[in-house]
CSV table of C-alpha atoms in Angstrom, one decimal:
chain,number,residue,atom,x,y,z
A,28,MET,CA,-16.9,23.6,6.2
A,29,SER,CA,-16.1,21.5,3.4
A,30,LEU,CA,-12.2,19.8,3.6
A,31,ASN,CA,-10.4,20.1,0.9
A,32,VAL,CA,-8.4,17.0,0.5
A,33,LEU,CA,-4.9,15.9,-0.7
A,34,VAL,CA,-4.1,12.4,-1.3
A,35,VAL,CA,-0.6,11.3,-2.3
A,36,ASP,CA,0.2,7.4,-3.3
A,37,ASP,CA,2.3,6.1,-6.3
A,38,SER,CA,-1.1,3.9,-7.0
A,39,ALA,CA,-3.6,5.3,-8.5
A,40,VAL,CA,-6.2,2.7,-7.1
A,41,THR,CA,-5.0,3.3,-3.8
A,42,ARG,CA,-5.8,7.3,-4.5
A,43,ALA,CA,-9.5,6.4,-5.5
A,44,VAL,CA,-10.2,3.7,-3.1
A,45,ILE,CA,-9.6,6.4,-0.5
A,46,LEU,CA,-11.3,9.5,-1.9
A,47,LYS,CA,-14.1,7.1,-2.7
A,48,THR,CA,-14.2,6.1,0.8
A,49,LEU,CA,-14.1,9.9,2.4
A,50,SER,CA,-16.7,10.5,-0.4
A,51,MET,CA,-19.0,7.7,0.8
A,52,ALA,CA,-18.5,8.2,4.3
A,53,GLY,CA,-20.5,11.2,4.0
A,54,LEU,CA,-17.9,13.7,4.8
A,55,ASP,CA,-18.5,17.5,3.1
A,56,LEU,CA,-15.5,17.3,0.8
A,57,GLY,CA,-14.6,20.6,-1.2
A,58,GLN,CA,-11.8,20.3,-3.7
A,59,THR,CA,-10.0,16.3,-4.0
A,60,HIS,CA,-6.6,16.7,-5.5
A,61,GLN,CA,-3.9,13.6,-6.0
A,62,ALA,CA,-0.4,13.4,-6.3
A,63,ALA,CA,2.1,10.2,-7.2
A,64,ASN,CA,4.9,11.0,-5.0
A,65,GLY,CA,5.8,13.4,-2.0
A,66,ARG,CA,7.2,16.0,-4.7
A,67,LEU,CA,4.3,16.7,-6.5
A,68,GLY,CA,2.0,16.7,-3.6
A,69,LEU,CA,4.0,19.7,-2.5
A,70,GLU,CA,3.5,21.6,-5.7
A,71,VAL,CA,0.0,20.9,-5.2
A,72,LEU,CA,0.4,22.8,-1.6
A,73,GLU,CA,1.6,26.0,-3.4
A,74,LYS,CA,-0.9,26.2,-5.5
A,75,GLU,CA,-3.9,25.1,-3.6
A,76,TRP,CA,-5.6,25.9,-0.3
A,77,ILE,CA,-5.6,22.0,1.7
A,78,ASP,CA,-7.2,21.3,4.6
A,79,LEU,CA,-5.8,17.7,5.3
A,80,ILE,CA,-3.1,15.3,3.6
A,81,LEU,CA,-3.4,11.5,3.6
A,82,VAL,CA,0.1,10.2,2.2
A,83,ASP,CA,1.7,7.1,1.7
A,84,ILE,CA,5.4,6.4,3.4
A,85,ASN,CA,7.1,4.6,0.4
A,86,MET,CA,6.9,6.1,-3.3
A,87,PRO,CA,9.5,7.1,-6.1
A,88,VAL,CA,11.1,10.6,-6.0
A,89,MET,CA,10.1,12.0,-2.7
A,90,ASN,CA,8.9,9.6,-0.3
A,91,GLY,CA,6.1,10.4,2.6
A,92,GLU,CA,8.6,11.1,5.4
A,93,GLU,CA,10.2,13.7,3.3
A,94,MET,CA,7.2,15.3,2.2
A,95,ILE,CA,6.0,15.6,6.0
A,96,ALA,CA,8.8,17.0,7.0
A,97,ALA,CA,8.8,19.8,4.1
A,98,VAL,CA,5.4,20.5,5.3
A,99,ARG,CA,6.1,20.6,8.9
A,100,GLU,CA,8.9,23.3,8.2
A,101,ASN,CA,6.9,25.5,5.8
A,102,PRO,CA,4.8,27.7,8.6
A,103,LEU,CA,1.7,28.1,6.1
A,104,TRP,CA,1.4,24.4,6.3
A,105,ALA,CA,2.4,23.3,9.3
A,106,ASP,CA,-0.7,22.9,11.1
A,107,ILE,CA,-2.3,21.0,7.9
A,108,PRO,CA,-3.4,17.7,9.7
A,109,ILE,CA,-1.8,14.8,7.9
A,110,ILE,CA,-2.4,11.1,7.8
A,111,VAL,CA,0.0,8.5,6.8
A,112,VAL,CA,-1.9,5.6,5.3
A,113,SER,CA,1.0,2.7,4.8
A,114,THR,CA,2.0,-1.0,5.1
A,115,GLU,CA,4.6,0.8,7.4
A,116,GLY,CA,5.6,-1.9,9.8
A,117,SER,CA,8.6,-0.6,11.8
A,118,VAL,CA,7.6,0.9,15.2
A,119,THR,CA,10.7,3.2,15.3
A,120,ARG,CA,9.8,5.1,12.1
A,121,ILE,CA,5.7,4.9,13.1
A,122,ASP,CA,7.0,6.8,16.4
A,123,ARG,CA,9.4,8.9,14.5
A,124,LEU,CA,6.0,9.8,12.3
A,125,GLN,CA,3.8,10.3,15.1
A,126,SER,CA,6.5,12.5,17.2
A,127,ASN,CA,6.1,15.0,14.3
A,128,GLY,CA,1.8,15.3,14.7
A,129,VAL,CA,0.7,12.7,12.4
A,130,THR,CA,-2.1,9.8,12.8
A,131,PHE,CA,-1.2,6.4,11.0
A,132,VAL,CA,-3.4,4.2,9.5
A,133,HIS,CA,-2.2,1.1,8.2
A,134,LYS,CA,-3.0,-0.3,5.0
A,135,PRO,CA,-4.7,-2.6,4.2
A,136,PHE,CA,-7.6,-0.4,5.9
A,137,THR,CA,-11.2,0.0,6.1
A,138,PRO,CA,-13.3,2.5,5.5
A,139,GLU,CA,-14.1,3.2,9.4
A,140,ALA,CA,-10.4,3.4,10.1
A,141,ILE,CA,-10.2,6.1,7.6
A,142,CYS,CA,-13.2,7.8,8.3
A,143,ASN,CA,-12.9,7.7,12.1
A,144,VAL,CA,-9.4,9.2,11.8
A,145,VAL,CA,-10.4,12.0,9.3
A,146,GLN,CA,-13.3,13.1,12.1
A,147,GLY,CA,-11.5,12.7,15.0
A,148,LEU,CA,-8.6,15.3,13.3
A,149,THR,CA,-11.3,17.5,11.5
A,150,GLU,CA,-14.2,17.5,13.7
A,151,VAL,CA,-16.5,17.0,11.2
A,152,THR,CA,-19.6,15.0,11.7
A,153,GLN,CA,-21.5,13.1,9.1
B,22,MET,CA,15.3,-12.8,9.9
B,23,GLN,CA,12.5,-16.0,10.7
B,24,PRO,CA,10.9,-16.2,7.1
B,25,CYS,CA,9.0,-19.3,6.8
B,26,ARG,CA,6.1,-20.6,4.0
B,27,GLU,CA,3.3,-20.4,6.7
B,28,THR,CA,3.8,-16.8,7.4
B,29,LEU,CA,4.3,-15.8,3.8
B,30,ALA,CA,1.0,-17.7,2.9
B,31,ARG,CA,-1.1,-16.4,6.0
B,32,ILE,CA,-0.4,-12.8,5.2
B,33,ALA,CA,-0.7,-12.9,1.6
B,34,GLU,CA,-4.3,-14.5,2.3
B,35,ASP,CA,-5.3,-12.1,4.6
B,36,THR,CA,-4.1,-9.2,2.7
B,37,PHE,CA,-5.7,-11.1,-0.6
B,38,ALA,CA,-9.2,-11.3,1.7
B,39,SER,CA,-9.4,-7.9,3.3
B,40,LEU,CA,-8.2,-5.7,-0.1
B,41,ALA,CA,-9.4,-7.5,-2.6
B,42,PHE,CA,-12.4,-9.8,-0.9
B,43,MET,CA,-11.0,-13.0,-2.6
B,44,PHE,CA,-11.2,-15.8,0.0
B,45,PRO,CA,-8.7,-19.2,0.6
B,46,VAL,CA,-10.7,-22.5,-0.6
B,47,GLU,CA,-9.2,-25.9,-0.7
B,48,PRO,CA,-6.7,-26.4,-3.2
B,49,GLN,CA,-9.5,-28.7,-5.4
B,50,GLU,CA,-11.8,-25.6,-5.4
B,51,ALA,CA,-9.5,-22.7,-7.2
B,52,PRO,CA,-10.2,-22.3,-10.6
B,53,PRO,CA,-7.4,-23.8,-12.4
B,54,SER,CA,-5.7,-21.8,-15.1
B,55,ALA,CA,-3.7,-22.8,-18.4
B,56,ALA,CA,-2.1,-19.5,-19.2
B,57,PRO,CA,0.9,-18.1,-18.7
B,58,PRO,CA,1.2,-16.3,-15.0
B,59,VAL,CA,1.4,-12.5,-14.7
B,60,ILE,CA,4.4,-11.8,-12.5
B,61,ALA,CA,5.0,-8.9,-10.4
B,62,SER,CA,7.9,-8.4,-8.0
B,63,VAL,CA,9.1,-5.9,-5.5
B,64,ALA,CA,12.4,-5.4,-3.9
B,65,PHE,CA,13.1,-4.1,-0.6
B,66,HIS,CA,16.4,-3.0,1.3
B,67,GLY,CA,17.3,-2.4,5.4
B,68,PRO,CA,18.7,-4.7,7.6
B,69,TRP,CA,18.2,-7.3,5.2
B,70,ARG,CA,17.6,-7.0,1.0
B,71,GLY,CA,15.6,-8.8,-1.4
B,72,TRP,CA,12.5,-9.2,-3.6
B,73,LEU,CA,9.1,-10.6,-3.1
B,74,GLU,CA,7.4,-12.1,-6.0
B,75,MET,CA,4.1,-13.0,-7.1
B,76,SER,CA,3.1,-15.4,-9.7
B,77,LEU,CA,-1.3,-15.0,-10.4
B,78,PRO,CA,-3.4,-16.7,-13.2
B,79,PRO,CA,-4.0,-13.5,-15.8
B,80,GLU,CA,-8.0,-14.6,-15.1
B,81,MET,CA,-7.7,-13.1,-11.6
B,82,MET,CA,-6.3,-9.3,-13.0
B,83,ALA,CA,-9.7,-7.4,-13.6
B,84,PRO,CA,-11.5,-9.1,-10.7
B,85,LEU,CA,-8.8,-7.9,-8.4
B,86,ALA,CA,-8.8,-4.4,-9.6
B,87,ALA,CA,-12.7,-4.8,-9.5
B,88,ASN,CA,-12.8,-5.9,-6.6
B,89,ILE,CA,-10.6,-3.3,-4.8
B,90,LEU,CA,-11.9,0.0,-6.5
B,91,GLY,CA,-15.5,-1.4,-5.8
B,92,ALA,CA,-16.3,-1.6,-9.6
B,93,ASP,CA,-19.7,-3.5,-10.3
B,94,ASP,CA,-18.3,-5.1,-13.9
B,95,PRO,CA,-14.6,-6.3,-13.5
B,96,ALA,CA,-14.9,-5.6,-17.3
B,97,ASP,CA,-14.8,-1.7,-16.6
B,98,THR,CA,-11.3,-2.0,-15.5
B,99,ASP,CA,-8.3,-1.7,-17.9
B,100,VAL,CA,-5.1,-2.7,-17.7
B,101,GLU,CA,-3.7,0.0,-16.2
B,102,LYS,CA,-6.0,-0.3,-13.2
B,103,GLN,CA,-5.0,-3.6,-13.2
B,104,VAL,CA,-1.8,-3.6,-12.9
B,105,ASP,CA,-1.6,-0.8,-10.3
B,106,ALA,CA,-4.1,-3.2,-8.5
B,107,LEU,CA,-1.6,-6.1,-8.6
B,108,LYS,CA,1.4,-4.2,-7.5
B,109,GLU,CA,-0.6,-2.4,-4.3
B,110,VAL,CA,-1.6,-5.8,-3.5
B,111,LEU,CA,2.2,-7.0,-3.6
B,112,ASN,CA,3.3,-3.8,-1.8
B,113,VAL,CA,0.4,-4.9,1.3
B,114,ILE,CA,1.7,-7.8,1.5
B,115,CYS,CA,5.3,-7.0,1.4
B,116,GLY,CA,5.3,-4.2,4.1
B,117,ASN,CA,3.1,-6.3,6.1
B,118,LEU,CA,5.5,-9.5,6.1
B,119,LEU,CA,8.6,-7.7,7.0
B,120,PRO,CA,8.1,-6.6,10.7
B,121,VAL,CA,6.6,-10.3,11.1
B,122,ILE,CA,9.8,-11.8,10.0
B,123,ASP,CA,12.4,-9.6,11.1
B,124,SER,CA,12.2,-6.9,14.3
B,125,PRO,CA,9.2,-4.9,14.5
B,126,GLN,CA,12.1,-1.9,15.2
B,127,SER,CA,13.8,-2.8,11.9
B,128,GLU,CA,13.2,-0.2,9.4
B,129,TYR,CA,12.9,-1.2,5.5
B,130,THR,CA,12.7,0.8,2.3
B,131,VAL,CA,9.8,-0.9,0.0
B,132,ALA,CA,10.8,0.2,-3.7
B,133,ALA,CA,7.8,0.6,-6.4
B,134,PRO,CA,6.7,-3.0,-7.8
B,135,LEU,CA,7.6,-4.1,-11.3
B,136,MET,CA,5.8,-6.3,-13.7
B,137,GLN,CA,8.9,-8.8,-13.5
B,138,LYS,CA,10.3,-12.0,-11.9
B,139,ALA,CA,12.8,-11.4,-8.8
B,140,ASP,CA,16.4,-11.5,-9.2
B,141,LEU,CA,18.8,-11.8,-6.1
B,142,ALA,CA,22.2,-13.0,-6.9
B,143,GLY,CA,24.6,-13.8,-4.3
B,144,PRO,CA,26.0,-17.0,-2.4
B,145,ASP,CA,24.2,-16.1,0.4
B,146,ALA,CA,20.7,-15.1,-1.0
B,147,ALA,CA,17.7,-18.0,0.3
B,148,ALA,CA,14.4,-18.3,-1.3
B,149,THR,CA,11.0,-19.4,0.2
B,150,GLU,CA,8.0,-20.3,-1.4
B,151,THR,CA,4.9,-21.0,-1.2
B,152,SER,CA,1.2,-20.7,-2.8
B,153,ILE,CA,-2.2,-19.8,-1.6
B,154,CYS,CA,-5.6,-21.2,-3.3
B,155,LEU,CA,-8.2,-18.7,-3.2
B,156,ASP,CA,-11.8,-19.0,-4.8
B,157,SER,CA,-10.4,-16.6,-7.8
B,158,GLY,CA,-7.6,-18.8,-8.5
B,159,THR,CA,-4.1,-19.8,-6.9
B,160,VAL,CA,-1.2,-17.4,-6.1
B,161,GLN,CA,2.5,-18.3,-6.1
B,162,LEU,CA,4.6,-16.3,-3.5
B,163,ARG,CA,8.7,-16.4,-3.7
B,164,LEU,CA,11.0,-14.5,-0.9
B,165,LEU,CA,14.1,-14.0,-1.9
B,166,LEU,CA,16.3,-13.4,1.0
B,167,ALA,CA,20.2,-11.9,1.3
B,168,ALA,CA,21.9,-10.1,4.4
B,169,ALA,CA,22.4,-6.6,3.5
């Protein structure tokens, strides 16, 4: 099954690196979408079927924590796997995010870290 | 809050190495630059507030973006990508620095990096400065801190 992926990060370079990492890992990617903040990410979710979200925390307009809360509150989106890709170092905030059912990948990340987490969440094999 | 030059330098070196494949060298081995540096800074607030400022030679900008993006030729990266890459490196350094110099339990909000010098006024403001020598140039870092 191909994965429709949404990458939300205010850095276009980071979005490109994440998508390139997923592509080079041999994952069966379907449509890929990008957004520069949580608000724009929610707009993508309203229009597109998304199987997996990768999201940063510190972003302008709407941060990742706010976006994750909105996703989890919407019955249509509540079960979408979410991976937080962030420099976040506060164990308090990371614990809060993980209690909301998200997986955390720390920046700077290795391609293997992203791929292992995605494969674990989606049960996709290379 | 326990900022120190060695911690700032170590985290910056680790970030450049893992994110951009730019590695520490001895000072005499870092390529010199006579050009005015490119300056970026990022503000943060939480239990403490402050800025982290980074200055680097303009010659580093294209290789920095190319290395992060995995581009074969640095000339393939435009100025927009170069600026975005610099901001991302600064953001990663700042995000990794805060839980080390403060408690890992503390929560900070890190603003979007800006292409400008840091500005933190106040009688309690303190600065920590260091530089790191990389195989692509010398990078200056300045951490400004004040009580929130």
